[in-house]
Amino acid sequence: MIIRAFVLQAYRIPSSSMEDTLLKGDHLLATKYTYGLTIPFTTKKLWGADKVPNRGDIIIFTFPVNHSMDFVKRVIALPDETIEIRDKQVYIDGLPYKTGSEKYTDPFVLNQGQGKVRDNYGPVTVKPGHVFVMGDNRDQSYDSRFWGQVPLEYIKGKAFIIYFSWTSSKPWIRFERIGNLIR
């Protein structure tokens, strides 16, 4: 119980929003102390309340719209940085953001009048005490582009390692993913 409260916690990936880094059916461990220690069952920090993730970190956080859910996404922009997306290219403070595992899979069709929020966004400045997150599978991700920035106190941990992975098709267990560090 103490390990789960302060050191490591297990999470399951339920969607394809983080592919190819994390696959649907991956089970991972997250370090809970990386960004400070939180009092269990609250968002209050014992210490480290001012710790900010690095750009590119994959974090687990309380979903700001529904506090009963946890989300896993990649940190794209930090406090006081300006993020803009033009034709699917992300810019941070006017400079192109170098993508790694991120991908776009298909065009996204919005209803008339909604605009192209996935392909074009901002510019928006990240508020102090917040981060802007996106899924690696950008065209299949429900992220900060839709519901806003993540308060630092909502961050629960940093994704660390895949301890189990399965798929609904044979051979069911993806042994080659077990033990992979998450980057």
PDB file of C-alpha atoms in Angstrom:
ATOM      1  CA  MET A   1       0.000   0.000   0.000  1.00  0.00           C
ATOM      2  CA  ILE A   2       2.834   2.429   0.838  1.00  0.00           C
ATOM      3  CA  ILE A   3       4.585   1.643  -2.453  1.00  0.00           C
ATOM      4  CA  ARG A   4       1.387   2.390  -4.406  1.00  0.00           C
ATOM      5  CA  ALA A   5       0.770   5.586  -2.449  1.00  0.00           C
ATOM      6  CA  PHE A   6       4.245   7.097  -2.800  1.00  0.00           C
ATOM      7  CA  VAL A   7       6.517   5.170  -5.186  1.00  0.00           C
ATOM      8  CA  LEU A   8       4.917   3.280  -8.115  1.00  0.00           C
ATOM      9  CA  GLN A   9       1.425   2.815  -9.466  1.00  0.00           C
ATOM     10  CA  ALA A  10       0.128   0.581 -12.244  1.00  0.00           C
ATOM     11  CA  TYR A  11      -1.924   1.918 -15.156  1.00  0.00           C
ATOM     12  CA  ARG A  12      -3.554   0.354 -18.224  1.00  0.00           C
ATOM     13  CA  ILE A  13      -3.645   1.963 -21.675  1.00  0.00           C
ATOM     14  CA  PRO A  14      -7.273   1.765 -22.930  1.00  0.00           C
ATOM     15  CA  SER A  15      -6.951   3.569 -26.279  1.00  0.00           C
ATOM     16  CA  SER A  16      -4.693   4.187 -29.269  1.00  0.00           C
ATOM     17  CA  SER A  17      -4.038   7.862 -28.447  1.00  0.00           C
ATOM     18  CA  MET A  18      -0.376   7.235 -27.504  1.00  0.00           C
ATOM     19  CA  GLU A  19       0.589   4.846 -30.346  1.00  0.00           C
ATOM     20  CA  ASP A  20       3.301   3.916 -31.284  1.00  0.00           C
ATOM     21  CA  THR A  21       4.902   4.697 -27.912  1.00  0.00           C
ATOM     22  CA  LEU A  22       2.165   3.013 -25.877  1.00  0.00           C
ATOM     23  CA  LEU A  23      -0.270   0.533 -27.384  1.00  0.00           C
ATOM     24  CA  LYS A  24      -3.830  -0.258 -26.380  1.00  0.00           C
ATOM     25  CA  GLY A  25      -3.461  -3.123 -23.904  1.00  0.00           C
ATOM     26  CA  ASP A  26      -0.104  -2.003 -22.476  1.00  0.00           C
ATOM     27  CA  HIS A  27       0.152  -2.040 -18.690  1.00  0.00           C
ATOM     28  CA  LEU A  28       2.721   0.330 -17.249  1.00  0.00           C
ATOM     29  CA  LEU A  29       4.232   1.463 -14.000  1.00  0.00           C
ATOM     30  CA  ALA A  30       4.547   5.158 -13.226  1.00  0.00           C
ATOM     31  CA  THR A  31       6.895   6.748 -10.715  1.00  0.00           C
ATOM     32  CA  LYS A  32       4.803   8.823  -8.323  1.00  0.00           C
ATOM     33  CA  TYR A  33       7.689  10.772  -6.754  1.00  0.00           C
ATOM     34  CA  THR A  34       9.227  12.311  -9.903  1.00  0.00           C
ATOM     35  CA  TYR A  35       7.223  15.537  -9.665  1.00  0.00           C
ATOM     36  CA  GLY A  36       6.858  15.591  -5.880  1.00  0.00           C
ATOM     37  CA  LEU A  37       4.956  13.506  -3.359  1.00  0.00           C
ATOM     38  CA  THR A  38       1.185  13.804  -3.206  1.00  0.00           C
ATOM     39  CA  ILE A  39      -0.980  13.032  -0.206  1.00  0.00           C
ATOM     40  CA  PRO A  40      -2.922   9.897  -1.241  1.00  0.00           C
ATOM     41  CA  PHE A  41      -6.468  10.511  -2.568  1.00  0.00           C
ATOM     42  CA  THR A  42      -5.837  14.273  -2.919  1.00  0.00           C
ATOM     43  CA  THR A  43      -3.994  16.646  -5.250  1.00  0.00           C
ATOM     44  CA  LYS A  44      -2.098  18.231  -2.312  1.00  0.00           C
ATOM     45  CA  LYS A  45       1.696  17.929  -2.496  1.00  0.00           C
ATOM     46  CA  LEU A  46       3.807  17.081   0.562  1.00  0.00           C
ATOM     47  CA  TRP A  47       6.832  18.458  -1.296  1.00  0.00           C
ATOM     48  CA  GLY A  48       7.803  19.263  -4.856  1.00  0.00           C
ATOM     49  CA  ALA A  49       4.718  21.337  -5.683  1.00  0.00           C
ATOM     50  CA  ASP A  50       6.888  23.518  -7.932  1.00  0.00           C
ATOM     51  CA  LYS A  51       8.376  20.604  -9.907  1.00  0.00           C
ATOM     52  CA  VAL A  52       7.625  20.935 -13.615  1.00  0.00           C
ATOM     53  CA  PRO A  53       7.917  17.996 -16.040  1.00  0.00           C
ATOM     54  CA  ASN A  54      10.337  18.203 -18.928  1.00  0.00           C
ATOM     55  CA  ARG A  55       9.038  18.694 -22.434  1.00  0.00           C
ATOM     56  CA  GLY A  56       8.604  15.217 -23.903  1.00  0.00           C
ATOM     57  CA  ASP A  57       7.861  13.479 -20.591  1.00  0.00           C
ATOM     58  CA  ILE A  58       4.930  11.070 -20.668  1.00  0.00           C
ATOM     59  CA  ILE A  59       2.823  11.827 -17.618  1.00  0.00           C
ATOM     60  CA  ILE A  60      -0.174  10.363 -15.839  1.00  0.00           C
ATOM     61  CA  PHE A  61      -2.613  12.956 -14.524  1.00  0.00           C
ATOM     62  CA  THR A  62      -6.119  13.426 -13.229  1.00  0.00           C
ATOM     63  CA  PHE A  63      -8.323  14.339 -16.184  1.00  0.00           C
ATOM     64  CA  PRO A  64      -9.341  17.984 -15.577  1.00  0.00           C
ATOM     65  CA  VAL A  65     -12.871  17.438 -16.949  1.00  0.00           C
ATOM     66  CA  ASN A  66     -13.647  14.265 -14.956  1.00  0.00           C
ATOM     67  CA  HIS A  67     -11.625  13.797 -11.775  1.00  0.00           C
ATOM     68  CA  SER A  68     -12.495  10.104 -11.562  1.00  0.00           C
ATOM     69  CA  MET A  69     -10.368   9.391 -14.664  1.00  0.00           C
ATOM     70  CA  ASP A  70      -6.608   9.328 -15.219  1.00  0.00           C
ATOM     71  CA  PHE A  71      -5.068  10.182 -18.595  1.00  0.00           C
ATOM     72  CA  VAL A  72      -1.645   9.426 -20.084  1.00  0.00           C
ATOM     73  CA  LYS A  73      -0.191  12.004 -22.510  1.00  0.00           C
ATOM     74  CA  ARG A  74       3.096  13.613 -23.569  1.00  0.00           C
ATOM     75  CA  VAL A  75       4.069  17.072 -22.282  1.00  0.00           C
ATOM     76  CA  ILE A  76       4.419  19.388 -25.284  1.00  0.00           C
ATOM     77  CA  ALA A  77       4.542  22.897 -23.796  1.00  0.00           C
ATOM     78  CA  LEU A  78       5.565  24.201 -20.377  1.00  0.00           C
ATOM     79  CA  PRO A  79       4.342  27.148 -18.283  1.00  0.00           C
ATOM     80  CA  ASP A  80       4.620  30.550 -20.015  1.00  0.00           C
ATOM     81  CA  GLU A  81       5.423  28.988 -23.408  1.00  0.00           C
ATOM     82  CA  THR A  82       3.294  29.724 -26.456  1.00  0.00           C
ATOM     83  CA  ILE A  83       2.033  26.760 -28.462  1.00  0.00           C
ATOM     84  CA  GLU A  84       0.659  26.925 -31.964  1.00  0.00           C
ATOM     85  CA  ILE A  85      -0.212  24.233 -34.503  1.00  0.00           C
ATOM     86  CA  ARG A  86      -0.229  25.114 -38.203  1.00  0.00           C
ATOM     87  CA  ASP A  87      -0.973  22.404 -40.764  1.00  0.00           C
ATOM     88  CA  LYS A  88      -0.205  19.721 -38.144  1.00  0.00           C
ATOM     89  CA  GLN A  89       3.249  21.190 -37.322  1.00  0.00           C
ATOM     90  CA  VAL A  90       3.629  22.120 -33.636  1.00  0.00           C
ATOM     91  CA  TYR A  91       5.473  25.341 -32.774  1.00  0.00           C
ATOM     92  CA  ILE A  92       6.711  26.273 -29.308  1.00  0.00           C
ATOM     93  CA  ASP A  93       7.526  29.973 -28.913  1.00  0.00           C
ATOM     94  CA  GLY A  94       7.581  30.235 -32.709  1.00  0.00           C
ATOM     95  CA  LEU A  95      10.078  27.384 -33.233  1.00  0.00           C
ATOM     96  CA  PRO A  96       9.130  24.004 -34.760  1.00  0.00           C
ATOM     97  CA  TYR A  97       8.739  21.278 -32.148  1.00  0.00           C
ATOM     98  CA  LYS A  98      10.766  18.235 -33.099  1.00  0.00           C
ATOM     99  CA  THR A  99       8.544  15.210 -33.054  1.00  0.00           C
ATOM    100  CA  GLY A 100       9.759  11.796 -32.090  1.00  0.00           C
ATOM    101  CA  SER A 101       7.165   9.093 -31.660  1.00  0.00           C
ATOM    102  CA  GLU A 102       4.254  11.353 -32.528  1.00  0.00           C
ATOM    103  CA  LYS A 103       2.284  10.541 -35.656  1.00  0.00           C
ATOM    104  CA  TYR A 104      -0.702  11.582 -37.665  1.00  0.00           C
ATOM    105  CA  THR A 105      -2.812   8.775 -39.019  1.00  0.00           C
ATOM    106  CA  ASP A 106      -5.630  10.256 -41.012  1.00  0.00           C
ATOM    107  CA  PRO A 107      -7.499  13.477 -41.668  1.00  0.00           C
ATOM    108  CA  PHE A 108     -10.025  14.528 -39.073  1.00  0.00           C
ATOM    109  CA  VAL A 109     -13.404  15.725 -40.273  1.00  0.00           C
ATOM    110  CA  LEU A 110     -15.168  18.297 -38.128  1.00  0.00           C
ATOM    111  CA  ASN A 111     -18.685  19.599 -38.417  1.00  0.00           C
ATOM    112  CA  GLN A 112     -19.091  22.870 -40.259  1.00  0.00           C
ATOM    113  CA  GLY A 113     -18.235  25.796 -37.999  1.00  0.00           C
ATOM    114  CA  GLN A 114     -15.927  23.827 -35.681  1.00  0.00           C
ATOM    115  CA  GLY A 115     -12.718  24.682 -37.520  1.00  0.00           C
ATOM    116  CA  LYS A 116      -9.726  22.387 -37.795  1.00  0.00           C
ATOM    117  CA  VAL A 117      -8.733  22.196 -34.149  1.00  0.00           C
ATOM    118  CA  ARG A 118      -6.459  19.196 -34.701  1.00  0.00           C
ATOM    119  CA  ASP A 119      -4.525  20.565 -37.666  1.00  0.00           C
ATOM    120  CA  ASN A 120      -4.470  24.217 -36.594  1.00  0.00           C
ATOM    121  CA  TYR A 121      -4.563  25.554 -33.043  1.00  0.00           C
ATOM    122  CA  GLY A 122      -3.614  28.697 -31.184  1.00  0.00           C
ATOM    123  CA  PRO A 123      -1.419  30.468 -30.564  1.00  0.00           C
ATOM    124  CA  VAL A 124      -2.092  29.979 -26.855  1.00  0.00           C
ATOM    125  CA  THR A 125       0.237  30.750 -23.954  1.00  0.00           C
ATOM    126  CA  VAL A 126       0.407  28.054 -21.266  1.00  0.00           C
ATOM    127  CA  LYS A 127      -0.662  29.454 -17.902  1.00  0.00           C
ATOM    128  CA  PRO A 128       1.769  29.448 -14.956  1.00  0.00           C
ATOM    129  CA  GLY A 129       1.403  26.197 -13.013  1.00  0.00           C
ATOM    130  CA  HIS A 130       0.103  24.270 -16.054  1.00  0.00           C
ATOM    131  CA  VAL A 131       1.374  22.141 -18.957  1.00  0.00           C
ATOM    132  CA  PHE A 132      -0.030  21.466 -22.437  1.00  0.00           C
ATOM    133  CA  VAL A 133      -0.254  17.762 -23.332  1.00  0.00           C
ATOM    134  CA  MET A 134      -0.977  15.802 -26.492  1.00  0.00           C
ATOM    135  CA  GLY A 135      -1.176  12.161 -27.475  1.00  0.00           C
ATOM    136  CA  ASP A 136       1.497  10.778 -29.801  1.00  0.00           C
ATOM    137  CA  ASN A 137      -1.207   9.543 -32.178  1.00  0.00           C
ATOM    138  CA  ARG A 138      -2.342  13.112 -32.786  1.00  0.00           C
ATOM    139  CA  ASP A 139      -5.296  12.348 -35.042  1.00  0.00           C
ATOM    140  CA  GLN A 140      -6.740   9.892 -32.500  1.00  0.00           C
ATOM    141  CA  SER A 141      -6.063  11.827 -29.292  1.00  0.00           C
ATOM    142  CA  TYR A 142      -8.413  13.722 -27.000  1.00  0.00           C
ATOM    143  CA  ASP A 143      -5.984  16.132 -25.352  1.00  0.00           C
ATOM    144  CA  SER A 144      -5.225  19.750 -24.365  1.00  0.00           C
ATOM    145  CA  ARG A 145      -6.354  20.956 -27.780  1.00  0.00           C
ATOM    146  CA  PHE A 146      -9.904  20.037 -26.751  1.00  0.00           C
ATOM    147  CA  TRP A 147     -10.187  20.457 -22.983  1.00  0.00           C
ATOM    148  CA  GLY A 148      -7.330  22.770 -21.994  1.00  0.00           C
ATOM    149  CA  GLN A 149      -4.171  22.734 -19.962  1.00  0.00           C
ATOM    150  CA  VAL A 150      -3.266  20.397 -17.092  1.00  0.00           C
ATOM    151  CA  PRO A 151      -2.623  21.979 -13.672  1.00  0.00           C
ATOM    152  CA  LEU A 152       0.691  20.774 -12.222  1.00  0.00           C
ATOM    153  CA  GLU A 153      -1.070  19.572  -9.065  1.00  0.00           C
ATOM    154  CA  TYR A 154      -3.090  17.101 -11.191  1.00  0.00           C
ATOM    155  CA  ILE A 155       0.060  15.259 -12.290  1.00  0.00           C
ATOM    156  CA  LYS A 156       0.265  11.871 -10.578  1.00  0.00           C
ATOM    157  CA  GLY A 157       3.486  10.514 -12.029  1.00  0.00           C
ATOM    158  CA  LYS A 158       5.809   9.830 -14.924  1.00  0.00           C
ATOM    159  CA  ALA A 159       5.358   6.762 -17.133  1.00  0.00           C
ATOM    160  CA  PHE A 160       8.330   4.480 -16.494  1.00  0.00           C
ATOM    161  CA  ILE A 161       8.142   0.896 -17.794  1.00  0.00           C
ATOM    162  CA  ILE A 162       5.766  -1.516 -19.539  1.00  0.00           C
ATOM    163  CA  TYR A 163       5.301  -4.530 -17.257  1.00  0.00           C
ATOM    164  CA  PHE A 164       2.682  -6.349 -19.351  1.00  0.00           C
ATOM    165  CA  SER A 165       1.112  -6.007 -22.794  1.00  0.00           C
ATOM    166  CA  TRP A 166      -1.701  -7.888 -24.476  1.00  0.00           C
ATOM    167  CA  THR A 167      -3.857  -7.687 -27.561  1.00  0.00           C
ATOM    168  CA  SER A 168      -7.214  -9.232 -28.396  1.00  0.00           C
ATOM    169  CA  SER A 169      -5.721 -11.062 -31.378  1.00  0.00           C
ATOM    170  CA  LYS A 170      -3.314 -13.997 -31.271  1.00  0.00           C
ATOM    171  CA  PRO A 171      -0.756 -14.459 -29.773  1.00  0.00           C
ATOM    172  CA  TRP A 172      -2.488 -12.266 -27.112  1.00  0.00           C
ATOM    173  CA  ILE A 173       0.600 -11.454 -25.029  1.00  0.00           C
ATOM    174  CA  ARG A 174       3.140  -9.074 -26.605  1.00  0.00           C
ATOM    175  CA  PHE A 175       6.259 -10.433 -24.903  1.00  0.00           C
ATOM    176  CA  GLU A 176       8.534  -8.118 -26.915  1.00  0.00           C
ATOM    177  CA  ARG A 177       7.048  -5.058 -25.151  1.00  0.00           C
ATOM    178  CA  ILE A 178       7.394  -6.331 -21.577  1.00  0.00           C
ATOM    179  CA  GLY A 179      10.225  -4.547 -19.774  1.00  0.00           C
ATOM    180  CA  ASN A 180      10.501  -1.683 -22.285  1.00  0.00           C
ATOM    181  CA  LEU A 181      11.330   1.662 -20.711  1.00  0.00           C
ATOM    182  CA  ILE A 182       8.951   4.434 -21.738  1.00  0.00           C
ATOM    183  CA  ARG A 183      10.502   7.433 -23.475  1.00  0.00           C
TER     184      ARG A 183
END
